[in-house]
Coordinates of C-alpha atoms and ligand atoms in Angstrom, one line a residue:
Chain A
M282 CA 61.9 87.6 97.8
K283 CA 63.6 87.1 101.0
V284 CA 67.0 87.8 101.5
L285 CA 69.2 86.4 104.3
V286 CA 72.0 88.6 105.2
G287 CA 75.2 86.9 107.6
V288 CA 76.4 89.5 109.7
K289 CA 79.1 88.9 112.4
R290 CA 80.5 91.0 115.6
V291 CA 84.2 91.3 115.3
L292 CA 87.2 93.4 116.7
D293 CA 86.7 96.6 115.2
P294 CA 88.7 97.4 111.9
Q295 CA 90.5 100.3 114.0
V296 CA 91.7 98.1 116.6
K297 CA 95.0 96.3 116.7
A298 CA 94.6 92.8 118.1
R299 CA 97.0 92.0 121.0
V300 CA 97.6 87.8 121.6
K301 CA 96.6 86.9 125.5
A302 CA 99.8 86.6 127.5
D303 CA 99.1 82.9 127.8
G304 CA 99.0 82.9 124.0
S305 CA 95.6 80.9 123.9
A306 CA 94.0 83.6 121.8
V307 CA 93.4 87.2 120.8
D308 CA 92.4 89.4 124.0
L309 CA 89.1 90.5 123.1
T310 CA 88.3 91.6 126.9
N311 CA 86.6 95.5 126.9
A312 CA 88.2 95.8 123.3
K313 CA 85.7 97.8 121.1
M314 CA 83.4 95.3 118.5
S315 CA 81.8 96.1 115.7
M316 CA 79.6 94.4 112.4
N317 CA 81.8 92.8 110.2
P318 CA 82.8 95.7 107.6
F319 CA 81.8 93.7 104.6
D320 CA 79.0 92.2 106.5
E321 CA 77.3 95.9 106.4
N322 CA 77.9 96.1 102.6
A323 CA 75.8 92.6 102.9
V324 CA 73.3 94.5 104.7
E325 CA 73.5 97.7 102.1
E326 CA 72.8 95.4 99.2
A327 CA 69.8 93.9 100.4
I328 CA 68.5 97.1 101.4
R329 CA 68.8 98.7 98.1
L330 CA 67.4 95.3 96.5
K331 CA 64.1 96.5 98.7
E332 CA 64.0 99.5 97.4
A333 CA 64.5 99.0 93.9
G334 CA 61.1 96.3 94.9
Q335 CA 63.2 93.7 94.1
V336 CA 63.0 92.3 97.4
D337 CA 60.1 92.4 100.2
E338 CA 61.8 91.3 103.6
I339 CA 65.3 91.5 104.6
V340 CA 66.2 88.7 107.8
T341 CA 69.4 89.2 109.4
V342 CA 71.6 86.1 111.1
S343 CA 74.1 86.5 113.6
I344 CA 75.5 83.7 115.5
G345 CA 77.4 84.2 118.6
P346 CA 77.4 85.7 122.5
E347 CA 74.5 87.5 123.7
K348 CA 76.1 90.8 122.4
A349 CA 75.6 89.7 119.0
Q350 CA 72.2 91.0 119.3
E351 CA 74.0 94.8 119.6
T352 CA 75.2 94.2 116.0
L353 CA 71.4 92.5 115.2
R354 CA 69.6 95.9 115.9
Q355 CA 72.7 97.8 114.4
S356 CA 71.6 96.2 111.0
L357 CA 67.8 96.4 112.2
A358 CA 68.4 100.5 112.3
M359 CA 70.0 100.3 108.7
G360 CA 66.7 99.1 107.8
A361 CA 66.6 94.7 107.9
D362 CA 62.8 93.9 109.0
R363 CA 64.1 91.2 111.1
A364 CA 66.8 89.5 113.1
I365 CA 67.5 86.1 113.9
H366 CA 70.3 85.4 116.7
V367 CA 71.8 81.9 117.4
V368 CA 73.3 82.1 120.7
T369 CA 76.1 80.5 121.8
E370 CA 79.6 81.1 123.2
Q371 CA 81.7 78.9 121.3
V372 CA 83.6 79.8 118.6
L373 CA 82.3 78.5 115.2
E374 CA 84.5 77.6 112.3
P375 CA 83.1 78.3 108.9
L376 CA 81.6 75.1 108.1
A377 CA 79.8 75.0 111.3
V378 CA 78.4 78.6 110.8
A379 CA 77.6 77.3 106.7
K380 CA 75.3 74.4 108.6
V381 CA 73.4 77.0 110.7
F382 CA 72.7 79.1 107.8
Q383 CA 71.3 76.1 106.2
H384 CA 68.8 75.0 108.3
L385 CA 67.8 78.7 108.6
V386 CA 67.7 78.9 104.7
A387 CA 65.8 75.5 105.0
Q388 CA 63.1 77.3 107.3
E389 CA 63.0 80.9 105.9
Q390 CA 63.2 79.8 102.1
P391 CA 64.8 83.3 101.2
G392 CA 66.0 83.5 97.3
L393 CA 69.0 85.2 98.2
V394 CA 71.8 84.5 100.7
L395 CA 74.0 87.8 101.0
V396 CA 77.3 87.2 103.2
G397 CA 80.4 89.2 103.2
K398 CA 83.8 88.0 101.6
Q399 CA 85.3 87.4 104.5
A400 CA 85.6 88.1 108.7
I401 CA 88.2 90.1 109.3
D402 CA 88.9 88.6 112.9
D403 CA 89.4 84.7 111.4
D404 CA 90.1 86.2 107.6
C405 CA 88.9 82.5 106.7
N406 CA 87.2 83.6 103.4
Q407 CA 84.4 80.2 103.5
T408 CA 81.6 81.0 104.5
G409 CA 79.3 81.7 101.6
Q410 CA 81.0 79.7 99.5
M411 CA 80.8 76.6 101.9
L412 CA 77.1 77.6 102.5
A413 CA 76.6 77.5 98.5
A414 CA 78.1 74.1 98.3
L415 CA 75.6 72.2 101.3
L416 CA 72.5 74.1 99.4
G417 CA 73.7 73.1 96.1
W418 CA 73.3 76.8 95.2
S419 CA 75.1 79.0 92.7
Q420 CA 77.6 81.3 94.3
S421 CA 79.4 85.0 93.4
T422 CA 82.4 85.5 95.4
F423 CA 84.1 89.0 95.8
T424 CA 80.9 90.5 94.3
S425 CA 81.6 94.3 93.5
E426 CA 77.9 95.1 91.2
L427 CA 75.0 93.0 91.9
K428 CA 71.8 92.4 89.4
V429 CA 69.3 90.3 89.8
E430 CA 67.1 89.6 86.9
G431 CA 64.1 86.9 87.8
E432 CA 65.9 83.4 87.3
T433 CA 69.2 84.6 87.3
A434 CA 71.6 87.1 88.8
T435 CA 74.6 89.2 86.8
T436 CA 77.8 89.7 89.0
L437 CA 81.0 91.5 89.2
R438 CA 83.5 90.2 90.9
E439 CA 87.3 91.1 91.8
I440 CA 89.9 88.9 91.0
D441 CA 93.4 88.9 91.1
G442 CA 94.0 89.8 87.4
G443 CA 91.2 92.2 87.1
L444 CA 87.4 92.1 86.9
E445 CA 85.4 89.0 86.4
R446 CA 81.3 89.0 85.3
I447 CA 79.2 86.0 85.6
S448 CA 76.1 85.1 85.4
V449 CA 74.3 82.8 88.7
R450 CA 71.2 81.1 88.6
M451 CA 69.0 82.0 91.4
P452 CA 68.6 81.0 94.6
A453 CA 72.3 82.1 95.1
V454 CA 74.7 83.0 97.6
V455 CA 76.7 85.8 97.0
T456 CA 79.9 87.1 99.0
V457 CA 80.2 91.1 98.8
D458 CA 83.0 93.0 98.5
L459 CA 83.5 96.9 100.1
R460 CA 83.3 98.2 96.7
L461 CA 79.9 96.9 95.9
N462 CA 78.2 99.7 97.8
E463 CA 78.8 102.4 100.6
P464 CA 76.8 101.3 103.4
R465 CA 74.5 104.0 105.1
Y466 CA 74.2 105.3 108.8
A467 CA 71.7 104.3 110.8
T468 CA 69.6 107.4 111.9
L469 CA 68.8 108.1 115.1
P470 CA 65.4 107.6 114.7
N471 CA 65.4 104.6 112.8
V472 CA 67.8 103.4 115.8
M473 CA 64.8 103.8 117.8
K474 CA 62.5 102.1 115.6
A475 CA 64.6 98.6 115.4
K476 CA 64.2 98.7 119.1
K477 CA 60.7 97.7 118.1
K478 CA 62.0 95.1 115.4
P479 CA 61.4 91.6 116.0
L480 CA 64.6 89.7 117.0
Q481 CA 64.1 85.9 118.0
K482 CA 66.6 83.9 119.7
L483 CA 67.7 80.5 119.2
A484 CA 69.8 78.7 121.2
L485 CA 71.8 76.6 119.1
E486 CA 71.9 73.3 120.6
E487 CA 68.3 73.2 119.9
L488 CA 69.1 73.3 116.2
G489 CA 70.9 70.0 116.3
L490 CA 73.8 70.4 114.1
D491 CA 76.9 68.8 114.0
V492 CA 79.1 72.0 115.1
A493 CA 81.7 70.3 116.6
P494 CA 85.1 72.1 115.9
R495 CA 87.7 69.9 113.4
L496 CA 90.5 72.1 114.2
T497 CA 92.2 72.7 117.4
T498 CA 94.1 76.1 118.0
L499 CA 97.3 74.9 120.2
E500 CA 98.4 78.4 120.3
V501 CA 98.3 81.6 119.4
M502 CA 101.4 83.7 118.6
E503 CA 102.5 87.2 118.0
P504 CA 104.1 88.0 114.8
E505 CA 107.6 88.9 114.8
A506 CA 108.1 92.6 115.4
R507 CA 110.0 94.8 112.7
A508 CA 113.2 96.9 114.4
A509 CA 113.1 99.9 114.2
G510 CA 114.0 102.1 111.0
V511 CA 115.6 105.1 110.6
L512 CA 115.1 108.4 109.1
L513 CA 116.7 109.9 106.4
E514 CA 117.4 113.6 105.1
S515 CA 116.9 113.8 101.4
V516 CA 116.2 111.2 98.2
E517 CA 119.6 111.4 97.6
Q518 CA 120.5 109.4 100.5
L519 CA 117.4 107.2 100.4
V520 CA 118.8 105.9 97.3
E521 CA 122.2 105.6 98.3
K522 CA 121.3 103.2 101.4
L523 CA 118.8 101.1 99.3
R524 CA 122.3 100.6 97.0
N525 CA 124.8 100.6 99.1
E526 CA 123.6 99.4 102.6
A527 CA 120.5 97.5 102.1
R528 CA 121.4 96.5 98.4
V529 CA 118.2 95.8 96.9
I530 CA 118.7 98.1 93.8
Chain B
M62 CA 97.8 58.9 100.4
S63 CA 99.2 61.5 98.3
V64 CA 98.9 65.5 98.5
L65 CA 97.1 67.1 95.4
I66 CA 97.8 70.7 94.3
I67 CA 95.1 72.2 92.4
A68 CA 96.8 74.3 89.2
E69 CA 95.8 78.1 88.9
H70 CA 96.1 78.7 85.0
D71 CA 94.6 80.5 81.8
N72 CA 94.4 77.4 80.3
Q73 CA 97.7 78.6 78.6
A74 CA 100.1 79.2 81.3
L75 CA 100.7 78.1 84.7
A76 CA 100.1 80.9 87.1
P77 CA 103.6 81.2 89.5
A78 CA 101.3 81.3 92.6
T79 CA 101.2 77.2 91.5
L80 CA 104.8 77.4 92.0
N81 CA 104.6 78.4 95.9
V82 CA 102.2 76.0 96.5
V83 CA 104.3 72.8 95.3
T84 CA 106.8 73.7 98.2
A85 CA 104.3 74.1 100.4
A86 CA 103.2 70.7 99.3
Q87 CA 106.3 69.2 99.4
Q88 CA 106.9 70.2 102.8
I89 CA 103.7 68.1 103.8
A90 CA 104.4 65.0 101.7
G91 CA 108.1 65.2 103.3
H92 CA 106.4 64.7 106.5
A93 CA 103.9 62.2 105.2
D94 CA 105.9 60.3 103.3
T95 CA 104.1 60.6 100.3
T96 CA 103.9 62.2 96.7
V97 CA 102.6 65.4 95.5
D98 CA 100.5 65.4 92.0
I99 CA 99.3 68.6 90.1
L100 CA 95.2 68.9 88.6
V101 CA 95.2 70.8 85.7
A102 CA 91.4 71.2 85.1
G103 CA 90.6 73.5 81.7
Q104 CA 89.6 73.4 78.4
T105 CA 92.2 73.1 75.7
C106 CA 95.3 73.2 78.5
D107 CA 97.7 70.9 77.5
A108 CA 100.6 73.3 77.5
V109 CA 99.7 73.9 81.0
A110 CA 99.6 69.9 81.5
Q111 CA 103.2 70.2 80.0
A112 CA 104.6 72.8 82.6
A113 CA 103.1 71.1 85.3
A114 CA 105.0 67.9 84.2
R115 CA 108.4 69.5 84.3
I116 CA 108.1 70.9 87.5
P117 CA 110.5 68.6 89.4
G118 CA 109.3 66.3 92.4
I119 CA 105.7 65.9 90.8
A120 CA 104.4 62.6 90.8
R121 CA 101.5 62.7 88.3
V122 CA 99.6 65.3 86.4
R123 CA 95.9 64.6 86.3
L124 CA 94.6 66.4 83.0
V125 CA 90.6 67.1 82.9
D126 CA 90.1 69.0 79.7
D127 CA 86.4 69.6 79.4
A128 CA 84.2 73.0 78.7
S129 CA 82.7 72.7 81.9
Q130 CA 86.5 73.9 83.2
A131 CA 86.8 76.3 80.8
Q132 CA 86.6 79.1 83.3
Q133 CA 87.3 77.3 86.0
L134 CA 83.6 77.8 87.6
A135 CA 83.6 77.3 91.4
E136 CA 80.7 75.0 91.0
N137 CA 82.0 72.7 88.3
L138 CA 85.8 72.9 89.9
A139 CA 84.6 71.8 93.7
A140 CA 83.2 68.9 92.0
Q141 CA 85.6 67.9 89.8
V142 CA 88.1 68.5 92.9
V143 CA 85.3 66.2 95.3
A144 CA 85.5 63.2 92.6
L145 CA 89.9 62.9 93.4
A146 CA 89.2 63.4 97.1
A147 CA 89.2 60.0 98.3
E148 CA 92.6 59.5 97.2
Y149 CA 94.3 62.2 98.7
S150 CA 95.3 63.2 102.3
H151 CA 96.0 67.1 101.3
I152 CA 93.8 69.2 98.4
L153 CA 95.9 72.5 98.5
A154 CA 95.4 75.8 96.2
P155 CA 97.3 79.1 96.4
A156 CA 95.2 81.6 98.7
T157 CA 94.5 83.7 95.2
T158 CA 91.2 84.5 94.5
F159 CA 91.6 81.6 92.2
G160 CA 91.8 79.4 95.4
K161 CA 89.6 81.4 97.4
N162 CA 86.8 80.6 95.6
F163 CA 86.3 77.0 95.0
L164 CA 88.5 75.5 97.5
P165 CA 86.1 76.2 100.5
R166 CA 82.9 74.6 98.5
A167 CA 85.0 71.4 98.0
A168 CA 85.6 71.7 101.6
A169 CA 82.1 72.0 102.6
L170 CA 80.7 68.9 99.9
L171 CA 83.3 66.9 101.7
D172 CA 82.5 68.1 105.4
V173 CA 86.0 69.5 105.5
S174 CA 86.9 72.6 107.6
Q175 CA 89.2 74.2 105.3
I176 CA 92.3 75.9 106.5
S177 CA 92.9 79.3 105.2
D178 CA 96.5 81.1 104.3
I179 CA 98.7 78.9 105.7
S180 CA 102.6 80.7 106.3
A181 CA 104.2 77.5 107.6
V182 CA 103.9 73.9 107.7
V183 CA 104.3 72.6 111.0
D184 CA 103.9 68.7 110.2
G185 CA 101.2 67.0 108.2
E186 CA 98.5 68.0 110.6
T187 CA 99.7 71.3 111.9
F188 CA 99.9 74.6 110.4
I189 CA 100.1 78.2 111.3
R190 CA 97.9 81.1 109.8
P191 CA 97.6 84.7 110.1
I192 CA 94.4 85.6 111.5
F193 CA 93.1 89.6 112.6
A194 CA 95.2 91.2 110.1
G195 CA 98.3 89.5 110.4
N196 CA 98.5 91.1 114.2
A197 CA 98.4 87.4 115.3
L198 CA 99.6 84.0 114.1
A199 CA 97.5 80.8 115.1
K200 CA 99.0 77.1 115.2
V201 CA 96.1 74.8 114.3
R202 CA 95.9 71.3 114.2
S203 CA 93.1 69.7 112.0
S204 CA 91.6 66.0 112.8
D205 CA 89.8 66.0 109.4
S206 CA 91.0 62.9 107.2
C207 CA 91.6 64.8 103.8
K208 CA 92.8 68.5 104.4
L209 CA 92.2 71.1 102.2
I210 CA 94.5 74.3 102.7
T211 CA 94.9 77.2 100.8
V212 CA 98.6 78.9 100.9
R213 CA 99.8 81.9 101.2
T214 CA 102.3 82.1 98.3
T215 CA 104.8 85.0 99.6
K216 CA 105.4 82.4 102.8
F217 CA 106.7 80.1 100.5
E218 CA 109.6 79.9 98.1
A219 CA 108.6 79.1 94.2
S220 CA 109.9 75.7 93.3
A221 CA 112.2 75.2 90.0
E222 CA 110.1 75.0 87.2
E223 CA 111.8 72.4 85.1
G224 CA 113.8 69.2 85.4
G225 CA 110.8 66.9 86.3
N226 CA 109.1 64.6 84.3
A227 CA 106.1 63.3 85.4
A228 CA 103.1 61.5 83.6
V229 CA 100.1 63.3 82.4
E230 CA 97.1 61.5 83.0
P231 CA 93.5 62.1 81.6
V232 CA 90.7 61.9 84.4
T233 CA 87.0 61.8 83.5
A234 CA 85.3 65.6 84.0
S235 CA 82.8 65.7 86.8
E236 CA 79.2 67.0 85.2
E237 CA 78.6 70.3 84.2
S238 CA 76.2 72.0 87.2
G239 CA 74.8 74.6 85.1
L240 CA 74.9 76.3 87.9
S241 CA 76.6 79.4 86.7
S242 CA 78.1 80.7 83.7
F243 CA 80.9 82.8 82.5
V244 CA 80.3 86.4 81.0
G245 CA 83.3 87.9 80.4
R246 CA 86.7 89.2 81.8
Q247 CA 88.6 92.2 82.3
L248 CA 92.1 92.1 82.9
S249 CA 94.3 94.6 83.8
Q250 CA 97.2 94.7 80.9
S251 CA 100.5 96.1 82.4
E252 CA 104.4 95.4 80.9
R253 CA 105.6 95.7 84.3
P254 CA 106.3 92.6 86.4
E255 CA 103.6 91.1 88.1
L256 CA 102.2 92.7 91.9
T257 CA 102.5 89.5 93.9
S258 CA 106.0 88.0 92.0
A259 CA 107.8 91.3 91.7
R260 CA 111.2 91.8 93.4
I261 CA 110.3 95.3 94.1
V262 CA 107.1 97.1 94.9
I263 CA 106.2 101.0 94.9
S264 CA 102.5 101.7 96.1
G265 CA 100.4 104.8 96.1
G266 CA 98.2 105.8 98.6
R267 CA 95.1 108.5 98.9
G268 CA 98.3 111.3 99.3
M269 CA 98.7 110.8 95.4
Q270 CA 95.5 113.1 95.1
D271 CA 94.3 111.8 91.5
G272 CA 94.9 109.0 89.0
A273 CA 96.7 111.4 86.6
N274 CA 99.6 111.9 89.2
F275 CA 100.6 107.9 89.1
Q276 CA 102.5 108.7 86.2
L277 CA 105.1 109.9 89.1
L278 CA 105.3 106.7 90.4
D279 CA 105.1 104.7 86.7
A280 CA 108.4 106.9 85.9
V281 CA 110.3 105.4 89.5
A282 CA 109.0 102.4 88.9
D283 CA 109.9 101.8 85.2
K284 CA 113.7 103.2 86.9
L285 CA 113.7 100.1 88.6
D286 CA 111.7 97.3 87.2
A287 CA 109.1 97.8 89.7
A288 CA 105.4 96.7 90.1
V289 CA 102.9 99.5 90.9
G290 CA 100.4 98.8 94.1
A291 CA 98.1 101.0 95.8
S292 CA 96.0 101.4 99.3
R293 CA 92.3 100.9 99.4
A294 CA 91.6 104.5 99.5
A295 CA 93.4 105.3 96.2
V296 CA 91.8 102.3 94.8
D297 CA 88.3 103.1 95.8
A298 CA 89.0 107.1 94.8
G299 CA 89.3 105.5 91.3
Y300 CA 93.1 106.2 90.9
V301 CA 93.8 102.7 90.0
P302 CA 91.9 99.4 89.2
N303 CA 90.7 97.2 91.7
D304 CA 93.5 95.0 91.4
F305 CA 96.2 97.4 92.6
Q306 CA 95.1 96.7 96.4
V307 CA 97.8 95.7 98.7
G308 CA 96.6 94.7 102.0
Q309 CA 94.1 92.2 104.2
T310 CA 91.5 92.2 101.5
G311 CA 93.4 93.0 98.6
K312 CA 96.9 91.2 97.4
V313 CA 99.5 90.1 99.8
V314 CA 103.2 91.3 98.9
A315 CA 106.5 90.6 100.3
P316 CA 108.7 91.9 97.6
D317 CA 113.0 92.2 98.4
L318 CA 111.6 96.1 98.6
Y319 CA 108.4 97.9 99.1
I320 CA 108.5 101.3 98.7
A321 CA 104.9 103.2 100.1
V322 CA 103.9 106.6 99.1
G323 CA 101.6 108.6 100.4
I324 CA 99.8 105.4 102.4
S325 CA 99.0 106.6 106.6
G326 CA 99.7 102.3 107.0
A327 CA 96.6 101.5 108.3
I328 CA 96.5 98.0 109.9
Q329 CA 94.7 96.8 106.7
H330 CA 97.1 98.0 104.6
L331 CA 100.1 96.4 106.2
A332 CA 98.8 93.2 106.7
G333 CA 99.6 92.8 102.8
M334 CA 103.5 94.3 102.9
K335 CA 104.8 94.0 106.3
D336 CA 106.6 91.1 105.6
S337 CA 108.7 92.6 102.5
K338 CA 112.3 92.5 103.3
V339 CA 113.3 96.5 103.2
I340 CA 110.3 99.0 103.9
V341 CA 110.7 102.8 102.6
A342 CA 108.2 104.8 103.3
I343 CA 108.0 108.5 101.9
N344 CA 105.1 110.7 104.0
K345 CA 105.2 114.7 104.5
D346 CA 103.4 113.5 107.6
S347 CA 106.1 112.5 110.6
E348 CA 103.5 110.3 112.8
A349 CA 101.6 108.4 109.8
P350 CA 102.2 104.8 111.6
I351 CA 103.9 103.8 108.4
F352 CA 107.2 104.8 109.9
Q353 CA 107.0 102.3 112.7
V354 CA 107.4 99.6 109.9
A355 CA 109.7 101.7 107.4
D356 CA 113.4 100.6 107.6
Y357 CA 113.8 104.2 106.0
G358 CA 111.7 106.6 106.1
L359 CA 111.6 110.2 104.1
V360 CA 109.3 112.9 105.2
E361 CA 108.7 114.9 103.0
D362 CA 106.2 116.2 99.6
L363 CA 105.8 113.1 97.5
F364 CA 105.3 115.6 94.4
E365 CA 109.0 116.2 95.2
A366 CA 110.7 113.3 96.2
L367 CA 109.0 111.2 93.4
P368 CA 110.5 113.2 90.2
A369 CA 113.6 113.7 92.8
M370 CA 113.4 109.7 93.0
R371 CA 113.6 109.6 89.0
E372 CA 116.5 111.7 88.4
A373 CA 118.4 110.2 91.5
L374 CA 118.4 106.6 90.0
G375 CA 119.6 107.9 86.3
Ligands
LIG826 C1 87.5 96.0 106.2 C2 88.1 96.8 105.6 C3 89.5 96.2 105.2 C4 90.5 97.3 104.6 N1 91.5 96.2 103.4 C5 92.4 97.2 103.2 C6 93.3 97.1 102.3 O1 93.2 95.8 102.0 N2 94.7 97.5 101.8 C7 94.5 98.7 102.2 O2 95.1 99.7 101.6 N3 93.3 99.2 103.3 C8 92.3 98.8 103.0 N4 91.4 99.3 104.4 C9 91.5 100.6 104.5 C10 92.5 101.1 105.7 O3 91.5 101.2 106.8 C11 92.7 102.6 104.9 O4 91.5 103.7 105.1 C12 93.7 102.6 103.9 O5 94.8 101.7 104.0 C13 94.1 104.0 103.9 O6 94.9 104.3 102.7 P1 95.8 105.8 102.4 O7 96.5 105.1 103.2 O8 95.9 105.4 101.0 O9 95.3 106.8 103.0 P2 94.9 107.7 104.3 O10 95.0 107.3 105.4 O11 94.4 109.1 103.9 O12 96.3 108.4 104.4 C14 97.0 109.2 102.8 C15 98.7 109.5 103.5 O13 99.0 109.9 102.5 C16 100.0 111.1 102.8 N5 100.2 112.4 102.2 C17 99.1 113.3 101.8 N6 99.5 114.4 101.0 C18 100.5 113.8 100.8 C19 101.8 114.7 99.8 N7 101.7 115.3 99.1 N8 103.1 114.0 100.2 C20 103.6 112.7 101.1 N9 102.6 112.6 101.4 C21 101.3 113.0 101.6 C22 99.4 111.6 104.3 O14 100.2 112.5 105.2 C23 98.6 110.1 105.1 O15 99.5 109.8 106.0 C24 90.9 98.4 104.8 C25 89.4 98.9 105.4 C26 88.3 98.1 105.9 C27 87.8 98.3 107.1
LIG827 N1 79.3 83.6 113.2 C1 78.6 84.9 112.7 N2 77.3 85.2 112.7 C2 77.0 85.4 111.3 N3 77.3 85.4 110.0 C3 78.6 84.9 110.1 C4 79.6 84.2 111.3 N4 80.3 83.9 110.6 C5 80.7 84.4 109.1 N5 79.8 84.8 108.8 C6 79.3 85.2 107.9 O1 80.0 84.9 106.4 C7 81.1 85.6 106.0 C8 82.2 85.3 105.9 O2 83.2 84.5 107.0 P1 84.5 84.2 107.1 O3 84.1 82.8 106.1 O4 84.7 83.7 108.6 O5 85.7 85.1 106.5 C9 81.1 86.9 107.0 O6 81.4 88.1 106.3 C10 79.5 87.2 107.2 O7 78.8 87.7 106.4

């Protein structure tokens, strides 16, 4: 079975986003960028399935600017076999990303697609579900355990009330949560080897898809800052303040 | 064209998140000068439909009572939403794991860009939503004819539960997809208030050191009738179950009082609690970033502070 994995290049999770002075977008100039953390879990899971003999090829996909290549190289250094870079300077909405993946699925015929549950820049949490819909495939979101058993897969999903186990018919789209696994680091020899692995480039326009945005961003704003608080001396003082000043207990 | 809300429920009771969505839906309906319906899709869920019908200001409750909707699997629920979509200008669900699971699927089938996690309604086409872990807010306008939206429940008051008398209309179930099936659920049992709707939340982080030490938090929570939450580090370390996680990728809470204990205040944690009315931080490191958002800070060892707090609360 072949697996397709989505890897998005995003602002590094340790970096606090700042809004551009003109209110048009978040300022990413010279900012540290990384692979979306959930996508690291997705790549790791694909590698584990390959190590278990259930997968024979791992193809990672990134849609984005020139630099998205770095993210793909990282996935190759972790252990993916091949990468596809759909090059565009446009910021695509999840619906458009899902259409690009749908196109690549038709070409590559994978038996499983793994994506992150959420990109930590747009915080949309949509792409996997949308792709499953476009393909008419089953889906498992927020997955923290995945067992592929031939025609079906059993997954554990992190839901608000606790955990849910479902069984999905293969092929499926699985969106992964952070507790699915612990992603490996790429070792230096593997980073070197990754430079020789195939990375195919496609121009977004060549695919002939409708990726026009449906949403217009009118403004990007800073959230309201909280007023500075005070440091207290003791628990007694804290309880007194909560009772008589803040009046919340 | 009216506004449709997809009710979150467990076939027995309406989940409180639905009431926050009602408020967002009514704001949209006000701008669009239209009415609000609720879809209750489930099996043997008549009590839920009755509860939905009693919410003030609801025009119709549309009820699908069918085995295919018993577990609200995404494939079946999305198909049901698509079957009704032509009658609606807006379709709303809570931005909970329930809503996030099926609504994007319905959106793609309708060729619509979903607007995730809205925190405010500007008008019928324009909404505000947090991005980058809440470090920025985007004002977006949708050009789709039917708008699919998930609602950040902490940003909209819960509507009243009683006073309405909407008609309950049965709807034909769409076909079972056969794509996935439900195996089982392990739900956390707790006597405490539910995390996302509690008036007071006390959360523990890696500083708690192990799961047994959460008893110290529980003792304070009991005195305050508070819900207990956690940072991701505490969940990853196995101190508490995953559904305790507060943050960008866990639950978003905005109680009157949030007490962070042994939590450093990473961006991703702040994303889930910085809209709380009053924030208290207890941390032995005075440099911890959590103090930058705290109204009241206490630089102290939590193993001394928590028992003392329980005492002080009487
Ligand atoms: C993609 C992604 C998503 C994430 N999502 C979330 C999320 O949803 N929610 C979340 O919380 N995190 C999330 N994280 C993780 C986040 O970045 C932090 O790693 C995490 O919040 C740290 O948890 P912590 O504050 O408990 O632990 P630490 O950062 O280790 O802090 C522990 C704190 O406890 C204090 N302490 C230790 N001992 C004591 C003591 N005896 N008394 C008092 N204080 C003490 C220390 O001074 C320290 O400040 C996410 C990370 C990524 C990459
Ligand atoms: N531009 C992209 N390139 C590759 N994968 C993507 C891209 N955008 C989204 N994805 C995948 O879809 C997941 C969910 O993204 P989102 O729906 O935007 O929150 C991410 O974790 C990625 O796995």
